[in-house]
């Protein structure tokens, strides 16, 4: 099907902060596009580019030709994926209404003396900075997503760490040099938490260039844009949630917020996979006894958030497994008749790391471990439990909505919105778990649901037809001249399982 560009004078941009009057000054825009193998992220960049072109702006794409030491969407450096990525780029650029400038990242620069690429502990990697850039966190974020392990073996993955550090440093240095020489009004880049993306954000921040991070929005027809901060920034996201609620129509905002919780319960897939879709509705554990006190603990798959920054550190427990074990042991001493159910996050299905093995092996008289792939219904467990405990999972907010007292033991986006009980010490945790807690007001979590249900800006040219499918200007973008690489797209889909999206529970 041949695409037809609609007349630009009939289009208003959906991008934030864009003037549309006749006297506007054309903008110079850079789009750092390193990951074109995956729908919808490249299509979002094309959509952004076309909207700027419609307004007469100058667009430059900055990308690689497979030369960088590492790529988050192709960590194994599979040449077929590189070829597909470059081929999709070629077709995508051809579909824009006018040519765009292109600048390539390269791998020619030698690493400077003093740049560390080997680390003897996770703490030393986390704390590592270069020129103010939190490059250690950037590398760790990519590493844990690849390994699906929040405590990766640094020696085993020494080569990958070196490649990630090389890519992060080189893209940071090249971004600094490029943005210092050329004046861009704004820069766009995907997500920002990984090694090769955070470098662009930090370079922009150092040079005071506005950087917009794009991600999935409230559904496939929307994309989120976050100005000068990560999609995981706790303070910034909380401010966005509160501002969105304050500006919303008071006659419908509660209903909109509620619809997010209802869609979660109904297993609707709008932004990401429903992790509860394969569970059997209303199924409870075989040892469930409604006559006793039942506490449900829901753990998170923490590989996305463990390497964001210091604000995401859990000051209460070293990690979820240690916290759970402490709670179970001390609750057994305080209230031996209370039964605790540990629902491991379904996203941990098939994941084999030390923390998962420890969770599965916990063996106490008052504990039932529900493995990630178990068909136990998360929502029946939430609604029938006397108390829900989370370390930041969205289930903590969902429990409040469904009328179950919810105790929060870790950082998350809804931590200050109200509705959850929070503990500052382990002793306070035990006190909360042994009290008769009452359901709380839902207003705070409705704000959270409203944000999820409305966040982002509408695509103008891209129409999603699935989580990883869609058409830009009525065409599927593929690597010309070969047929659409369906098998390769399945491989890319598998890679997405460890890349992770934001925000999710």
Tab-separated table of C-alpha atoms in Angstrom:
chain	number	residue	atom	x	y	z
A	1	UNK	CA	0.000	0.000	0.000
A	2	UNK	CA	1.341	3.402	-0.944
A	3	UNK	CA	1.377	5.965	1.800
A	4	UNK	CA	0.026	9.459	1.323
A	5	UNK	CA	1.219	12.350	3.457
A	6	UNK	CA	-1.724	14.416	4.748
A	7	UNK	CA	-1.435	18.165	4.125
A	8	UNK	CA	0.816	19.575	6.832
A	9	UNK	CA	-1.314	22.695	7.302
A	10	UNK	CA	-4.139	20.501	8.634
A	11	UNK	CA	-1.964	18.954	11.299
A	12	UNK	CA	-1.316	20.216	14.772
A	13	UNK	CA	1.648	18.624	16.514
A	14	UNK	CA	1.059	16.371	19.491
A	15	UNK	CA	4.520	17.128	20.869
A	16	UNK	CA	4.882	19.176	24.078
A	17	UNK	CA	6.277	22.679	24.057
A	18	UNK	CA	5.919	23.227	20.292
A	19	UNK	CA	4.756	26.578	18.988
A	20	UNK	CA	2.560	26.536	15.887
A	21	UNK	CA	2.113	30.210	15.003
A	22	UNK	CA	3.214	31.536	11.628
A	23	UNK	CA	6.145	33.468	13.090
A	24	UNK	CA	7.717	30.514	14.886
A	25	UNK	CA	11.434	29.906	14.449
A	26	UNK	CA	12.218	26.527	12.897
A	27	UNK	CA	13.807	24.186	15.428
A	28	UNK	CA	16.916	22.056	15.074
A	29	UNK	CA	16.117	18.622	16.444
A	30	UNK	CA	18.330	15.567	17.027
A	31	UNK	CA	16.940	12.059	17.441
A	32	UNK	CA	19.398	9.550	18.873
A	33	UNK	CA	18.150	6.342	17.288
A	34	UNK	CA	20.317	3.402	18.237
A	35	UNK	CA	17.641	0.704	18.458
A	36	UNK	CA	15.592	0.463	15.278
A	37	UNK	CA	14.993	-3.301	15.405
A	38	UNK	CA	12.021	-3.021	17.732
A	39	UNK	CA	8.455	-1.827	17.176
A	40	UNK	CA	7.179	0.641	18.357
A	41	UNK	CA	10.261	2.593	19.422
A	42	UNK	CA	11.690	3.317	15.977
A	43	UNK	CA	8.219	4.090	14.651
A	44	UNK	CA	7.767	6.560	17.520
A	45	UNK	CA	10.992	8.287	16.466
A	46	UNK	CA	9.752	8.471	12.879
A	47	UNK	CA	6.454	9.891	14.117
A	48	UNK	CA	8.303	12.556	16.119
A	49	UNK	CA	10.540	13.330	13.143
A	50	UNK	CA	7.605	13.693	10.736
A	51	UNK	CA	5.752	16.001	13.111
A	52	UNK	CA	8.797	18.270	13.251
A	53	UNK	CA	9.221	18.127	9.472
A	54	UNK	CA	5.559	19.126	9.062
A	55	UNK	CA	6.390	22.326	10.924
A	56	UNK	CA	9.468	23.066	8.831
A	57	UNK	CA	11.954	21.980	11.490
A	58	UNK	CA	15.384	20.517	10.724
A	59	UNK	CA	15.795	16.905	11.880
A	60	UNK	CA	19.060	15.021	12.381
A	61	UNK	CA	19.203	11.317	13.218
A	62	UNK	CA	22.186	10.069	15.219
A	63	UNK	CA	22.647	6.317	15.059
A	64	UNK	CA	25.134	3.488	14.637
A	65	UNK	CA	25.870	1.006	11.833
A	66	UNK	CA	26.590	-1.899	14.142
A	67	UNK	CA	30.042	-0.604	15.007
A	68	UNK	CA	29.545	0.075	18.711
A	69	UNK	CA	30.859	-2.464	21.203
A	70	UNK	CA	27.399	-3.207	22.591
A	71	UNK	CA	23.721	-2.776	21.778
A	72	UNK	CA	20.968	-3.334	24.336
A	73	UNK	CA	18.668	-4.897	21.753
A	74	UNK	CA	21.431	-7.046	20.305
A	75	UNK	CA	23.896	-7.892	23.091
A	76	UNK	CA	25.109	-10.993	21.270
A	77	UNK	CA	25.968	-8.890	18.182
A	78	UNK	CA	23.921	-11.100	15.879
A	79	UNK	CA	24.621	-9.814	12.364
A	80	UNK	CA	21.098	-10.696	11.187
A	81	UNK	CA	19.634	-8.361	13.824
A	82	UNK	CA	22.118	-5.619	12.866
A	83	UNK	CA	21.179	-6.040	9.209
A	84	UNK	CA	17.479	-5.887	10.030
A	85	UNK	CA	18.010	-2.795	12.187
A	86	UNK	CA	19.874	-0.946	9.422
A	87	UNK	CA	17.359	-2.098	6.806
A	88	UNK	CA	14.415	-0.820	8.846
A	89	UNK	CA	16.231	2.468	9.224
A	90	UNK	CA	16.606	2.770	5.455
A	91	UNK	CA	12.921	2.118	4.784
A	92	UNK	CA	11.790	4.352	7.628
A	93	UNK	CA	13.856	7.294	6.447
A	94	UNK	CA	12.535	6.840	2.905
A	95	UNK	CA	8.987	7.240	4.235
A	96	UNK	CA	9.630	10.643	5.778
A	97	UNK	CA	8.368	13.599	3.749
A	98	UNK	CA	11.850	14.997	3.203
A	99	UNK	CA	15.457	13.839	3.695
A	100	UNK	CA	16.988	14.056	7.156
A	101	UNK	CA	20.608	14.541	8.141
A	102	UNK	CA	22.403	11.501	9.554
A	103	UNK	CA	25.368	11.281	11.925
A	104	UNK	CA	26.981	7.983	12.898
A	105	UNK	CA	28.315	6.961	16.293
A	106	UNK	CA	31.688	5.283	15.811
A	107	UNK	CA	33.981	2.945	17.706
A	108	UNK	CA	37.304	4.553	16.797
A	109	UNK	CA	38.101	6.389	20.023
A	110	UNK	CA	40.509	4.690	22.385
A	111	UNK	CA	39.408	4.459	25.989
A	112	UNK	CA	41.140	7.023	28.179
A	113	UNK	CA	43.639	6.045	30.822
A	114	UNK	CA	41.925	5.674	34.154
A	115	UNK	CA	38.545	4.511	32.838
A	116	UNK	CA	37.707	1.364	34.796
A	117	UNK	CA	36.220	-1.591	32.938
A	118	UNK	CA	36.686	-4.224	35.640
A	119	UNK	CA	35.081	-4.183	39.078
A	120	UNK	CA	35.527	-6.415	42.102
A	121	UNK	CA	32.132	-5.699	43.682
A	122	UNK	CA	28.649	-4.567	42.782
A	123	UNK	CA	29.036	-1.593	45.129
A	124	UNK	CA	32.139	-0.359	43.306
A	125	UNK	CA	30.321	-0.580	39.958
A	126	UNK	CA	27.274	1.262	41.310
A	127	UNK	CA	29.404	4.052	42.750
A	128	UNK	CA	31.559	4.498	39.647
A	129	UNK	CA	31.343	7.920	37.965
A	130	UNK	CA	33.153	9.445	35.005
A	131	UNK	CA	33.035	13.204	34.461
A	132	UNK	CA	29.938	13.293	36.675
A	133	UNK	CA	28.205	10.678	34.520
A	134	UNK	CA	26.726	7.805	36.565
A	135	UNK	CA	28.235	5.383	34.110
A	136	UNK	CA	28.375	2.552	36.668
A	137	UNK	CA	24.610	2.634	37.125
A	138	UNK	CA	24.153	2.825	33.335
A	139	UNK	CA	26.302	-0.268	32.776
A	140	UNK	CA	24.666	-2.166	35.624
A	141	UNK	CA	21.196	-1.380	34.298
A	142	UNK	CA	22.022	-3.005	30.976
A	143	UNK	CA	23.845	-5.866	32.654
A	144	UNK	CA	21.051	-6.890	35.025
A	145	UNK	CA	18.487	-6.711	32.220
A	146	UNK	CA	20.621	-9.008	30.094
A	147	UNK	CA	21.260	-11.448	32.955
A	148	UNK	CA	17.824	-11.100	34.580
A	149	UNK	CA	19.787	-11.037	37.801
A	150	UNK	CA	19.991	-8.101	40.257
A	151	UNK	CA	23.214	-9.630	41.637
A	152	UNK	CA	25.127	-10.476	38.454
A	153	UNK	CA	28.428	-12.349	38.494
A	154	UNK	CA	30.893	-9.593	37.577
A	155	UNK	CA	33.709	-11.994	36.762
A	156	UNK	CA	31.551	-14.202	34.561
A	157	UNK	CA	30.301	-11.177	32.629
A	158	UNK	CA	33.595	-9.262	32.540
A	159	UNK	CA	33.630	-9.058	28.718
A	160	UNK	CA	30.074	-7.737	28.580
A	161	UNK	CA	30.832	-5.168	31.288
A	162	UNK	CA	33.856	-3.974	29.322
A	163	UNK	CA	31.769	-3.664	26.141
A	164	UNK	CA	28.989	-1.827	27.979
A	165	UNK	CA	31.475	0.540	29.588
A	166	UNK	CA	33.118	1.156	26.208
A	167	UNK	CA	29.810	1.926	24.511
A	168	UNK	CA	28.623	4.157	27.353
A	169	UNK	CA	31.850	6.158	27.411
A	170	UNK	CA	32.131	6.505	23.633
A	171	UNK	CA	28.539	7.598	23.108
A	172	UNK	CA	28.859	10.016	26.019
A	173	UNK	CA	32.034	11.595	24.629
A	174	UNK	CA	30.672	11.763	21.093
A	175	UNK	CA	27.388	13.253	22.307
A	176	UNK	CA	29.280	15.901	24.267
A	177	UNK	CA	31.405	16.780	21.257
A	178	UNK	CA	28.480	16.833	18.840
A	179	UNK	CA	26.114	18.849	21.030
A	180	UNK	CA	28.867	21.340	21.844
A	181	UNK	CA	29.618	21.936	18.150
A	182	UNK	CA	26.063	21.914	16.821
A	183	UNK	CA	23.200	23.812	18.402
A	184	UNK	CA	20.138	21.609	18.847
A	185	UNK	CA	16.960	22.960	20.412
A	186	UNK	CA	16.022	19.529	21.690
A	187	UNK	CA	17.252	15.939	21.626
A	188	UNK	CA	15.097	12.792	21.694
A	189	UNK	CA	16.260	9.363	22.899
A	190	UNK	CA	14.530	6.155	23.952
A	191	UNK	CA	14.075	5.303	27.677
A	192	UNK	CA	17.409	6.516	29.021
A	193	UNK	CA	18.226	3.940	31.679
A	194	UNK	CA	20.578	1.729	29.650
A	195	UNK	CA	24.289	2.206	29.000
A	196	UNK	CA	24.064	3.576	25.470
A	197	UNK	CA	21.047	5.795	26.202
A	198	UNK	CA	21.793	7.284	29.602
A	199	UNK	CA	25.006	8.648	28.088
A	200	UNK	CA	22.968	10.891	25.769
A	201	UNK	CA	20.789	12.165	28.622
A	202	UNK	CA	23.797	12.948	30.800
A	203	UNK	CA	25.617	14.707	27.939
A	204	UNK	CA	22.536	16.859	27.325
A	205	UNK	CA	22.249	17.684	31.021
A	206	UNK	CA	25.909	18.666	31.182
A	207	UNK	CA	25.478	21.043	28.227
A	208	UNK	CA	21.984	22.293	29.219
A	209	UNK	CA	20.365	20.878	26.095
A	210	UNK	CA	16.740	19.763	26.534
A	211	UNK	CA	16.513	15.982	26.288
A	212	UNK	CA	13.157	14.239	25.794
A	213	UNK	CA	13.042	10.556	26.672
A	214	UNK	CA	10.376	8.616	24.806
A	215	UNK	CA	8.626	5.472	25.999
A	216	UNK	CA	5.320	3.672	25.572
A	217	UNK	CA	2.340	5.733	26.685
A	218	UNK	CA	-1.017	4.722	28.124
A	219	UNK	CA	-1.720	2.454	25.145
A	220	UNK	CA	-0.367	1.594	21.711
A	221	UNK	CA	-1.616	4.837	20.215
A	222	UNK	CA	0.310	7.028	22.658
A	223	UNK	CA	3.962	7.616	23.463
A	224	UNK	CA	5.339	9.214	26.594
A	225	UNK	CA	7.839	12.085	26.519
A	226	UNK	CA	9.736	13.030	29.661
A	227	UNK	CA	11.809	16.187	29.648
A	228	UNK	CA	15.300	15.944	31.140
A	229	UNK	CA	14.644	13.010	33.462
A	230	UNK	CA	14.361	9.232	33.377
A	231	UNK	CA	10.930	7.555	33.202
A	232	UNK	CA	11.832	6.122	36.614
A	233	UNK	CA	12.507	9.434	38.408
A	234	UNK	CA	10.432	9.132	41.588
A	235	UNK	CA	10.051	12.837	42.373
A	236	UNK	CA	9.420	13.875	38.774
A	237	UNK	CA	6.828	11.158	38.132
A	238	UNK	CA	5.043	11.924	41.395
A	239	UNK	CA	4.824	15.582	40.354
A	240	UNK	CA	3.421	14.536	36.957
A	241	UNK	CA	0.832	12.291	38.626
A	242	UNK	CA	-0.338	15.072	40.951
A	243	UNK	CA	-0.386	17.726	38.227
A	244	UNK	CA	-2.355	15.468	35.887
A	245	UNK	CA	-4.946	14.746	38.559
A	246	UNK	CA	-5.274	18.426	39.493
A	247	UNK	CA	-5.807	19.411	35.863
A	248	UNK	CA	-8.271	16.587	35.111
A	249	UNK	CA	-12.024	16.954	34.801
A	250	UNK	CA	-13.302	16.315	38.317
A	251	UNK	CA	-16.484	14.717	36.995
A	252	UNK	CA	-14.663	11.855	35.239
A	253	UNK	CA	-11.169	11.511	36.718
A	254	UNK	CA	-12.140	8.965	39.370
A	255	UNK	CA	-13.882	6.842	36.778
A	256	UNK	CA	-10.811	7.016	34.523
A	257	UNK	CA	-8.556	6.045	37.416
A	258	UNK	CA	-10.813	3.133	38.306
A	259	UNK	CA	-10.785	1.875	34.714
A	260	UNK	CA	-7.055	1.126	34.966
A	261	UNK	CA	-7.589	-1.158	37.955
A	262	UNK	CA	-10.534	-2.879	36.270
A	263	UNK	CA	-8.548	-3.470	33.083
A	264	UNK	CA	-5.696	-4.962	35.101
A	265	UNK	CA	-8.171	-7.327	36.735
A	266	UNK	CA	-9.589	-8.219	33.297
A	267	UNK	CA	-6.058	-8.943	31.966
A	268	UNK	CA	-6.276	-6.264	29.267
A	269	UNK	CA	-2.975	-5.851	27.386
A	270	UNK	CA	-2.545	-2.241	26.317
A	271	UNK	CA	1.073	-1.358	27.018
A	272	UNK	CA	2.801	-4.598	28.006
A	273	UNK	CA	2.115	-8.250	28.607
A	274	UNK	CA	-0.458	-9.138	31.256
A	275	UNK	CA	1.525	-11.212	33.727
A	276	UNK	CA	-1.694	-12.637	35.176
A	277	UNK	CA	-3.259	-13.697	31.876
A	278	UNK	CA	-2.347	-17.384	32.276
A	279	UNK	CA	-3.640	-17.614	35.831
A	280	UNK	CA	-6.860	-19.470	36.614
A	281	UNK	CA	-9.566	-17.044	37.692
A	282	UNK	CA	-10.503	-17.319	41.385
A	283	UNK	CA	-7.996	-20.085	42.094
A	284	UNK	CA	-6.498	-19.965	45.613
A	285	UNK	CA	-3.664	-22.085	47.073
A	286	UNK	CA	-4.712	-25.612	48.051
A	287	UNK	CA	-3.910	-24.962	51.716
A	288	UNK	CA	-6.015	-21.791	51.886
A	289	UNK	CA	-8.070	-21.537	55.078
A	290	UNK	CA	-10.343	-18.468	55.284
A	291	UNK	CA	-10.789	-18.999	59.035
A	292	UNK	CA	-7.218	-17.998	59.828
A	293	UNK	CA	-5.308	-14.769	59.273
A	294	UNK	CA	-3.755	-14.773	55.789
A	295	UNK	CA	-1.024	-12.368	54.692
A	296	UNK	CA	0.043	-12.186	51.035
A	297	UNK	CA	3.500	-10.904	50.087
A	298	UNK	CA	3.992	-9.951	46.436
A	299	UNK	CA	7.594	-9.646	45.327
A	300	UNK	CA	8.701	-7.562	42.350
A	301	UNK	CA	10.911	-8.458	39.412
A	302	UNK	CA	13.504	-5.911	40.442
A	303	UNK	CA	15.988	-6.154	37.566
A	304	UNK	CA	14.583	-2.975	35.959
A	305	UNK	CA	14.722	-0.755	39.027
A	306	UNK	CA	17.780	-2.032	40.896
A	307	UNK	CA	20.139	0.113	38.812
A	308	UNK	CA	18.189	3.332	38.307
A	309	UNK	CA	19.795	5.403	41.040
A	310	UNK	CA	20.129	5.914	44.762
A	311	UNK	CA	16.469	6.943	45.177
A	312	UNK	CA	15.427	3.366	44.385
A	313	UNK	CA	17.556	1.815	47.127
A	314	UNK	CA	15.526	0.039	49.770
A	315	UNK	CA	16.683	1.499	53.065
A	316	UNK	CA	14.607	-1.008	55.032
A	317	UNK	CA	15.975	-4.348	53.778
A	318	UNK	CA	19.122	-5.284	51.813
A	319	UNK	CA	16.922	-6.993	49.229
A	320	UNK	CA	13.476	-8.568	48.936
A	321	UNK	CA	14.563	-12.091	49.860
A	322	UNK	CA	16.286	-10.988	53.057
A	323	UNK	CA	13.261	-8.879	53.969
A	324	UNK	CA	10.801	-11.691	53.315
A	325	UNK	CA	12.805	-14.178	55.334
A	326	UNK	CA	13.112	-11.772	58.271
A	327	UNK	CA	9.368	-11.149	58.193
A	328	UNK	CA	8.476	-14.838	57.992
A	329	UNK	CA	10.786	-15.856	60.850
A	330	UNK	CA	9.701	-13.061	63.185
A	331	UNK	CA	6.020	-13.462	62.344
A	332	UNK	CA	6.317	-17.166	63.151
A	333	UNK	CA	7.555	-16.168	66.620
A	334	UNK	CA	4.902	-13.472	67.124
A	335	UNK	CA	1.853	-14.988	65.440
A	336	UNK	CA	2.462	-18.671	64.619
A	337	UNK	CA	-1.165	-19.103	63.484
A	338	UNK	CA	-0.821	-16.484	60.718
A	339	UNK	CA	-0.211	-17.992	57.288
A	340	UNK	CA	1.975	-16.075	54.848
A	341	UNK	CA	1.738	-16.561	51.088
A	342	UNK	CA	4.677	-15.428	48.955
A	343	UNK	CA	3.515	-14.784	45.391
A	344	UNK	CA	6.630	-14.673	43.220
A	345	UNK	CA	6.223	-12.255	40.316
A	346	UNK	CA	5.052	-14.043	37.137
A	347	UNK	CA	7.704	-12.115	35.199
A	348	UNK	CA	10.266	-14.303	36.998
A	349	UNK	CA	9.032	-17.401	35.152
A	350	UNK	CA	12.073	-19.185	33.767
A	351	UNK	CA	14.504	-16.871	35.539
A	352	UNK	CA	17.265	-18.714	37.377
A	353	UNK	CA	19.310	-16.540	39.696
A	354	UNK	CA	20.373	-16.741	43.315
A	355	UNK	CA	17.505	-14.632	44.651
A	356	UNK	CA	14.886	-16.702	42.801
A	357	UNK	CA	16.426	-19.934	44.042
A	358	UNK	CA	16.462	-18.597	47.599
A	359	UNK	CA	12.798	-17.567	47.389
A	360	UNK	CA	11.747	-20.944	46.067
A	361	UNK	CA	13.707	-22.752	48.786
A	362	UNK	CA	12.243	-20.834	51.751
A	363	UNK	CA	10.802	-23.489	54.031
A	364	UNK	CA	8.885	-22.394	57.121
A	365	UNK	CA	5.769	-23.704	58.830
A	366	UNK	CA	3.897	-20.433	58.293
A	367	UNK	CA	4.921	-19.869	54.659
A	368	UNK	CA	3.539	-21.039	51.318
A	369	UNK	CA	5.659	-20.106	48.294
A	370	UNK	CA	3.687	-19.589	45.077
A	371	UNK	CA	6.089	-19.962	42.151
A	372	UNK	CA	6.022	-17.512	39.205
A	373	UNK	CA	4.240	-19.838	36.770
A	374	UNK	CA	1.647	-21.095	39.276
A	375	UNK	CA	-1.965	-20.656	38.155
A	376	UNK	CA	-2.984	-19.117	41.498
A	377	UNK	CA	-5.066	-16.004	40.802
A	378	UNK	CA	-3.221	-12.887	41.951
A	379	UNK	CA	-6.427	-10.868	42.259
A	380	UNK	CA	-8.353	-13.488	44.225
A	381	UNK	CA	-5.332	-13.678	46.541
A	382	UNK	CA	-5.353	-9.881	46.916
A	383	UNK	CA	-9.067	-9.682	47.672
A	384	UNK	CA	-9.260	-12.641	50.061
A	385	UNK	CA	-6.124	-11.849	52.089
A	386	UNK	CA	-6.370	-9.958	55.359
A	387	UNK	CA	-3.292	-7.979	54.422
A	388	UNK	CA	-1.089	-7.420	51.358
A	389	UNK	CA	2.639	-6.660	51.573
A	390	UNK	CA	4.706	-5.365	48.643
A	391	UNK	CA	8.159	-3.932	48.008
A	392	UNK	CA	6.924	-1.499	45.352
A	393	UNK	CA	4.843	-3.637	43.010
A	394	UNK	CA	1.711	-2.051	41.553
A	395	UNK	CA	-0.192	-4.820	43.367
A	396	UNK	CA	0.245	-2.701	46.497
A	397	UNK	CA	-1.851	0.070	44.932
A	398	UNK	CA	-4.289	-2.460	43.480
A	399	UNK	CA	-4.857	-3.936	46.955
A	400	UNK	CA	-5.909	-0.498	48.200
A	401	UNK	CA	-8.365	-0.206	45.321
A	402	UNK	CA	-9.894	-3.619	46.089
A	403	UNK	CA	-10.242	-2.765	49.776
A	404	UNK	CA	-7.423	-4.842	51.255
A	405	UNK	CA	-5.013	-3.108	53.691
A	406	UNK	CA	-1.662	-2.684	51.936
A	407	UNK	CA	1.783	-2.400	53.579
A	408	UNK	CA	4.536	-0.893	51.431
A	409	UNK	CA	8.166	-1.811	52.175
A	410	UNK	CA	10.056	-0.196	49.319
A	411	UNK	CA	10.271	2.806	46.972
A	412	UNK	CA	7.745	3.196	44.138
A	413	UNK	CA	5.789	5.812	42.204
A	414	UNK	CA	2.752	5.736	44.515
A	415	UNK	CA	4.657	5.795	47.810
A	416	UNK	CA	3.586	9.327	48.768
A	417	UNK	CA	0.114	9.402	47.216
A	418	UNK	CA	-1.654	7.926	50.230
A	419	UNK	CA	-3.602	4.741	50.793
A	420	UNK	CA	-0.756	2.433	51.828
A	421	UNK	CA	0.700	1.773	55.252
A	422	UNK	CA	4.453	2.386	55.328
A	423	UNK	CA	7.121	1.118	57.685
A	424	UNK	CA	10.438	2.819	58.427
A	425	UNK	CA	11.944	-0.086	60.408
A	426	UNK	CA	11.597	-3.851	60.535
A	427	UNK	CA	9.956	-3.515	63.939
A	428	UNK	CA	7.334	-1.221	62.429
A	429	UNK	CA	6.780	-3.788	59.676
A	430	UNK	CA	6.000	-6.453	62.287
A	431	UNK	CA	3.759	-4.071	64.203
A	432	UNK	CA	1.726	-3.348	61.063
A	433	UNK	CA	1.462	-7.025	60.171
A	434	UNK	CA	0.185	-7.956	63.611
A	435	UNK	CA	-2.395	-5.177	63.877
A	436	UNK	CA	-5.974	-5.234	62.637
A	437	UNK	CA	-5.486	-2.757	59.796
A	438	UNK	CA	-8.457	-1.115	58.126
A	439	UNK	CA	-8.965	-0.405	54.412
A	440	UNK	CA	-7.906	3.118	53.495
A	441	UNK	CA	-9.119	5.920	51.249
A	442	UNK	CA	-8.640	5.142	47.537
A	443	UNK	CA	-8.058	8.665	46.261
A	444	UNK	CA	-4.265	8.331	46.167
A	445	UNK	CA	-4.248	5.140	44.138
A	446	UNK	CA	-6.934	6.534	41.800
A	447	UNK	CA	-4.444	9.307	40.979
A	448	UNK	CA	-1.928	6.565	40.173
A	449	UNK	CA	-4.434	4.751	37.959
A	450	UNK	CA	-5.447	7.978	36.227
A	451	UNK	CA	-1.815	8.654	35.317
A	452	UNK	CA	-1.322	5.182	33.876
A	453	UNK	CA	-4.565	5.491	31.927
A	454	UNK	CA	-3.823	8.912	30.385
A	455	UNK	CA	-0.053	9.345	30.140
A	456	UNK	CA	1.562	10.268	26.871
A	457	UNK	CA	0.886	12.009	23.578
A	458	UNK	CA	-0.982	10.559	20.591
A	459	UNK	CA	0.937	9.258	17.602
A	460	UNK	CA	0.152	11.166	14.450
A	461	UNK	CA	1.411	8.678	11.846
A	462	UNK	CA	1.899	5.368	13.649
A	463	UNK	CA	-0.956	2.969	14.391
A	464	UNK	CA	-0.214	0.037	16.683
A	465	UNK	CA	-1.764	-3.353	15.904
A	466	UNK	CA	-0.147	-5.178	18.820
A	467	UNK	CA	2.521	-4.771	21.474
A	468	UNK	CA	5.277	-5.226	18.870
A	469	UNK	CA	3.424	-4.566	15.624
A	470	UNK	CA	2.046	-1.576	13.814
A	471	UNK	CA	2.193	0.572	10.715
A	472	UNK	CA	3.850	3.913	10.074
A	473	UNK	CA	1.925	5.814	7.401
A	474	UNK	CA	-0.087	2.629	6.749
A	475	UNK	CA	2.984	0.494	6.083
A	476	UNK	CA	4.890	-2.039	8.142
A	477	UNK	CA	8.535	-1.057	8.227
A	478	UNK	CA	10.900	-3.896	7.425
A	479	UNK	CA	14.388	-4.406	6.050
A	480	UNK	CA	14.147	-3.933	2.304
A	481	UNK	CA	14.437	-5.624	-0.133
A	482	UNK	CA	13.776	-8.929	1.655
A	483	UNK	CA	10.363	-10.107	2.809
A	484	UNK	CA	9.167	-9.125	6.246
A	485	UNK	CA	11.430	-11.042	8.662
A	486	UNK	CA	8.780	-12.673	10.838
A	487	UNK	CA	11.197	-15.200	12.326
A	488	UNK	CA	13.684	-12.476	13.151
A	489	UNK	CA	10.964	-10.393	14.773
A	490	UNK	CA	10.257	-13.339	17.069
A	491	UNK	CA	13.942	-13.340	18.062
A	492	UNK	CA	13.752	-9.614	18.754
A	493	UNK	CA	10.611	-10.235	20.803
A	494	UNK	CA	12.550	-12.664	22.963
A	495	UNK	CA	15.283	-10.067	23.451
A	496	UNK	CA	12.624	-7.650	24.683
A	497	UNK	CA	11.893	-9.956	27.592
A	498	UNK	CA	15.131	-8.840	29.248
A	499	UNK	CA	15.208	-5.255	27.977
A	500	UNK	CA	12.173	-4.297	30.082
A	501	UNK	CA	9.766	-1.357	29.788
A	502	UNK	CA	8.847	1.551	31.986
A	503	UNK	CA	7.042	1.866	34.214
A	504	UNK	CA	5.728	-1.584	35.143
A	505	UNK	CA	5.264	-3.702	38.235
